[in-house]
């Protein structure tokens, strides 16, 4: 058994700057020093360190570096643990779930709310359980052949997860999909919710990401002039509209006319809900139905993080927006529920 830990930074590896008091990323040696338990694993634990960053600095090229690191080491290891800041962990886990196709090994993101050197840190438990999860095998194969987030006793599907607390140890939630495992005295896997082992387990890495996407969060009081700016964006391929409740937006003629102008120009418009739980049901209210009639695609129960990174991935894969829209309706790797 061999597990590779990829260290990228985040609070888990941070230390207080003596002069300013601000937390700054430190190198992996610091973590090894603080967690001597790492030596107790009876398997090989290797480490690759990136230049440690606060995850607010994450970019798509960082995701490409991360996916490539997993791919380059894929045949040598049984599983991967990625130490990452919590702020954008759900974005990175979502992105990697799309970039690593036919995944047959666990890729587990984790981090912490308190640095690993602090007395009350949550970093030790998170790191040790993430490694155990990555090493778990069932019938000679990885128990969890997925990109996941392990945080505070729960293993969650990466592309279903959102950071929901800036202060609690329980920082992440998967509002529309059950946990894949829960850690108590035992690590209890929820086998029926875990992605089946892929029929073709030849890892395919997609490193082409097209980020020509804009976001429009609707709100009472929004002005028509917002659309003037959206329509001026050069090279725009998609617009995510964050709507109310089950996918509802105002029926004001200027609003729907502008949305139609955007879809008519070939730009993909994806409707996702501002709510954390539940889904877009475009048939339910006239305010949702009119968006569907204007050519807007329903994001169903997708998270914002997964919607954004799925668009980057599909736009990188297809030059035509028609293909992007077709694929958006389908689950690529468990990011939307399959009921209609
Ligand atoms: N700002 C930190 C980061 O995302 C927060 C954390 O790791 O919890 O890198």
XYZ file of C-alpha atoms and ligand atoms in Angstrom:
349
model
C 0.000 0.000 0.000
C 1.333 3.415 -0.986
C -0.353 6.772 -0.432
C 0.835 10.088 -1.827
C 0.154 13.254 0.180
C 0.161 16.380 -1.983
C 0.682 19.468 0.154
C -0.535 22.759 -1.326
C -0.891 25.011 1.739
C -3.929 26.292 3.628
C -4.479 26.868 7.353
C -3.424 23.313 8.229
C 0.181 24.238 7.452
C 0.109 27.880 8.538
C 1.957 29.644 11.325
C 1.444 33.050 12.875
C 3.805 35.738 11.621
C 5.540 37.027 14.770
C 5.368 40.672 13.609
C 1.910 40.996 11.992
C 0.066 38.143 13.734
C -1.409 37.057 10.365
C -1.418 33.384 9.384
C 1.042 32.523 6.623
C 1.672 29.205 4.844
C 4.588 27.108 6.012
C 6.240 24.048 4.492
C 5.289 20.381 4.967
C 8.142 19.611 7.368
C 6.189 21.630 9.927
C 3.196 19.298 9.576
C 5.343 16.167 9.885
C 6.846 17.579 13.058
C 3.441 18.333 14.557
C 1.878 14.986 13.583
C 4.328 12.252 14.634
C 1.401 9.799 14.272
C 2.109 9.836 10.524
C 5.040 7.498 11.231
C 2.658 4.897 12.674
C 1.027 3.971 9.364
C 2.180 0.521 8.288
C 2.338 1.550 4.651
C 4.398 3.906 2.521
C 3.442 7.560 2.854
C 5.218 9.831 0.398
C 4.846 13.576 0.019
C 4.962 16.064 -2.819
C 4.970 19.737 -1.839
C 3.756 22.612 -3.971
C 4.797 26.143 -3.094
C 2.343 26.551 -0.186
C -0.442 29.075 -0.805
C -3.567 30.391 0.836
C -6.276 28.757 -1.237
C -7.712 32.181 -2.104
C -4.845 32.221 -4.657
C -6.064 29.098 -6.495
C -6.365 29.376 -10.283
C -7.302 26.931 -13.070
C -3.596 26.468 -13.832
C -3.165 25.275 -10.226
C -5.884 22.657 -10.908
C -3.986 21.545 -14.003
C -0.797 21.194 -11.921
C -2.734 19.194 -9.317
C -4.428 16.892 -11.853
C -1.110 16.345 -13.624
C 0.607 15.466 -10.330
C -2.060 12.825 -9.634
C -1.767 11.492 -13.194
C 2.048 11.367 -13.148
C 2.020 9.332 -9.930
C -1.153 7.370 -10.632
C 0.334 3.948 -11.302
C 2.701 4.150 -8.296
C 0.151 4.856 -5.562
C -3.096 3.356 -4.262
C -4.565 6.676 -3.226
C -3.974 10.422 -2.947
C -4.550 12.942 -0.160
C -4.476 16.634 -1.063
C -3.839 19.123 1.742
C -5.548 22.318 0.680
C -6.944 25.514 2.198
C -10.621 25.299 3.029
C -11.698 28.522 1.278
C -11.640 27.116 -2.251
C -11.407 23.402 -1.464
C -14.892 22.734 -2.856
C -13.934 24.463 -6.140
C -10.720 22.449 -6.473
C -12.408 19.149 -5.580
C -15.181 19.869 -8.095
C -12.683 20.806 -10.814
C -10.594 17.667 -10.258
C -13.681 15.439 -10.323
C -14.255 16.559 -13.933
C -10.590 16.578 -14.938
C -9.817 13.046 -13.680
C -12.077 10.765 -15.716
C -12.261 6.942 -15.228
C -10.834 7.451 -11.755
C -10.218 4.139 -9.989
C -8.387 5.484 -6.922
C -9.353 7.848 -4.081
C -8.354 11.495 -4.297
C -9.187 12.947 -0.879
C -8.964 16.655 -0.123
C -8.589 17.772 3.452
C -7.315 20.703 5.508
C -8.280 22.345 8.767
C -9.815 25.378 10.410
C -6.960 25.703 12.937
C -3.253 25.269 12.108
C -1.841 21.859 12.917
C 0.533 23.390 15.478
C -2.300 24.725 17.646
C -3.472 22.819 20.695
C -7.119 22.533 19.625
C -6.343 21.858 15.969
C -8.760 19.850 13.852
C -5.918 19.211 11.395
C -4.544 16.007 12.919
C -7.790 14.049 12.871
C -8.650 15.313 9.398
C -5.255 14.354 7.988
C -5.079 10.911 9.618
C -8.632 9.920 8.671
C -8.202 11.236 5.111
C -5.122 8.990 4.758
C -7.030 5.994 6.164
C -9.869 6.639 3.730
C -7.477 6.890 0.802
C -5.927 3.551 1.818
C -9.221 1.705 2.249
C -9.769 -1.225 -0.127
C -12.808 -3.432 -0.662
C -12.360 -6.666 -2.590
C -8.860 -5.641 -3.691
C -10.031 -2.323 -5.159
C -10.301 1.216 -3.813
C -13.369 1.575 -1.596
C -13.906 5.166 -2.777
C -12.803 5.661 -6.407
C -13.821 9.330 -6.320
C -12.626 12.869 -5.652
C -13.842 13.632 -2.106
C -13.491 16.020 0.783
C -12.837 14.579 4.229
C -13.626 17.035 6.996
C -14.725 16.653 10.601
C -15.792 13.033 10.641
C -17.417 13.073 7.225
C -16.366 11.989 3.781
C -18.290 13.983 1.162
C -18.379 13.789 -2.622
C -16.175 16.676 -3.773
C -18.492 18.032 -6.442
C -21.473 18.018 -4.045
C -19.722 19.972 -1.319
C -19.805 23.628 -0.260
C -17.901 25.445 2.466
C -20.687 26.514 4.786
C -18.909 27.749 7.918
C -15.968 30.087 8.382
C -15.640 29.204 12.058
C -16.988 25.762 12.928
C -14.829 22.660 12.659
C -17.740 21.240 10.683
C -16.945 23.584 7.779
C -18.338 21.640 4.829
C -21.720 20.353 3.836
C -23.100 18.266 1.021
C -26.671 19.500 1.102
C -28.058 17.440 -1.757
C -26.145 14.177 -1.437
C -25.502 11.883 1.545
C -22.027 11.513 3.078
C -19.932 8.724 1.532
C -18.583 7.752 4.943
C -18.777 8.782 8.566
C -15.930 8.382 11.039
C -16.646 7.430 14.618
C -14.975 4.528 16.331
C -15.146 2.898 12.890
C -14.869 4.387 9.442
C -18.347 3.501 8.158
C -18.702 3.646 4.386
C -22.073 4.314 2.796
C -21.364 1.900 -0.067
C -24.603 2.469 -1.993
C -23.834 6.199 -2.381
C -20.239 5.732 -3.571
C -19.511 5.808 -7.288
C -19.109 2.278 -8.685
C -15.603 1.271 -9.713
C -15.188 2.435 -13.355
C -15.559 -0.194 -16.116
C -12.582 1.339 -17.864
C -10.066 2.364 -15.213
C -7.544 3.934 -17.573
C -7.293 7.385 -16.078
C -8.013 10.122 -18.639
C -6.822 13.589 -17.623
C -8.525 16.638 -19.093
C -6.314 19.661 -18.773
C -8.108 21.994 -21.140
C -10.299 24.442 -19.220
C -12.135 27.374 -20.798
C -13.044 29.986 -18.177
C -15.174 32.280 -20.364
C -18.064 32.249 -17.922
C -19.857 35.053 -16.061
C -22.142 34.958 -13.034
C -25.357 36.872 -12.458
C -26.823 36.600 -8.980
C -30.317 38.009 -9.216
C -31.682 40.222 -6.453
C -34.715 42.423 -5.864
C -33.791 45.861 -7.227
C -31.418 44.753 -9.970
C -31.164 47.182 -12.881
C -31.486 46.444 -16.631
C -28.090 48.113 -17.183
C -26.403 45.059 -15.636
C -27.160 43.252 -18.859
C -25.491 45.965 -20.979
C -22.206 45.002 -19.362
C -22.752 41.253 -19.689
C -23.559 41.625 -23.387
C -20.300 43.517 -23.916
C -18.042 40.733 -22.541
C -15.803 39.535 -25.365
C -15.639 35.767 -25.923
C -18.262 34.953 -23.271
C -19.486 31.356 -23.643
C -21.742 30.945 -20.629
C -23.633 32.773 -17.931
C -24.630 31.181 -14.632
C -27.822 32.786 -13.337
C -28.294 32.262 -9.611
C -32.047 32.392 -9.153
C -34.453 32.349 -6.220
C -35.865 29.182 -4.661
C -36.686 26.476 -7.164
C -35.219 28.423 -10.099
C -37.387 31.537 -10.209
C -36.592 34.958 -11.667
C -38.748 38.060 -12.199
C -41.145 38.120 -15.159
C -40.286 41.770 -15.991
C -40.161 42.021 -19.800
C -36.704 43.714 -19.745
C -35.317 40.795 -17.731
C -36.594 37.990 -19.905
C -35.850 39.915 -23.135
C -32.228 40.283 -22.094
C -31.937 36.617 -21.151
C -33.381 35.707 -24.555
C -30.934 38.067 -26.262
C -28.075 36.188 -24.550
C -29.328 32.671 -25.397
C -30.099 33.778 -28.988
C -26.471 34.859 -29.349
C -25.385 31.247 -28.638
C -24.216 31.828 -25.066
C -25.184 29.042 -22.642
C -27.302 30.244 -19.739
C -27.407 27.898 -16.741
C -30.012 28.307 -14.003
C -28.911 27.323 -10.504
C -30.621 28.104 -7.225
C -29.339 30.471 -4.547
C -30.624 27.976 -1.959
C -28.140 25.547 -0.451
C -30.557 22.637 -0.455
C -32.968 21.556 -3.180
C -33.050 22.053 -6.894
C -34.208 24.073 -9.867
C -37.676 22.893 -10.961
C -38.431 25.011 -14.012
C -41.968 23.656 -14.413
C -43.127 24.638 -10.938
C -43.784 28.404 -11.307
C -44.325 30.711 -14.263
C -41.223 32.615 -13.062
C -39.103 29.527 -13.688
C -40.905 28.283 -16.773
C -40.271 31.502 -18.712
C -36.521 30.980 -18.288
C -36.796 27.491 -19.723
C -38.804 28.873 -22.653
C -36.027 31.415 -23.238
C -33.515 28.568 -23.742
C -32.039 28.515 -20.234
C -30.640 25.142 -19.096
C -31.635 23.834 -15.647
C -28.731 23.150 -13.310
C -31.002 20.874 -11.220
C -29.419 20.347 -7.777
C -25.839 21.262 -8.724
C -23.683 23.355 -6.360
C -22.286 26.668 -7.545
C -18.734 25.298 -7.374
C -19.599 22.269 -9.499
C -21.612 24.361 -12.004
C -18.684 26.709 -12.578
C -16.022 24.032 -12.931
C -18.277 21.786 -15.046
C -18.676 24.681 -17.492
C -14.892 25.272 -17.554
C -14.377 21.555 -18.247
C -17.085 21.224 -20.917
C -16.042 24.457 -22.641
C -12.476 23.138 -22.730
C -13.677 19.869 -24.190
C -16.096 21.216 -26.828
C -15.650 24.182 -29.094
C -19.406 24.284 -29.753
C -21.771 25.597 -27.075
C -24.483 23.240 -28.338
C -22.422 20.249 -27.086
C -21.794 22.017 -23.797
C -25.551 22.460 -23.244
C -26.273 18.824 -24.077
C -23.641 17.561 -21.596
C -24.704 20.014 -18.894
C -28.020 18.171 -18.582
C -26.216 14.885 -17.790
C -24.209 13.886 -14.724
C -20.520 13.612 -15.655
C -19.387 12.219 -12.280
C -22.254 12.285 -9.816
C -22.562 16.083 -9.559
C -26.337 16.144 -10.204
C -29.094 13.790 -9.176
C -30.310 11.580 -11.969
C -34.048 11.866 -11.431
C -35.704 14.078 -14.115
N -7.521 31.056 4.007
C -7.264 29.642 4.259
C -7.143 28.954 2.919
O -8.127 28.679 2.302
C -8.366 29.079 5.060
C -8.214 27.616 5.442
O -7.365 26.887 4.982
O -9.020 27.190 6.275
O -6.051 28.699 2.487
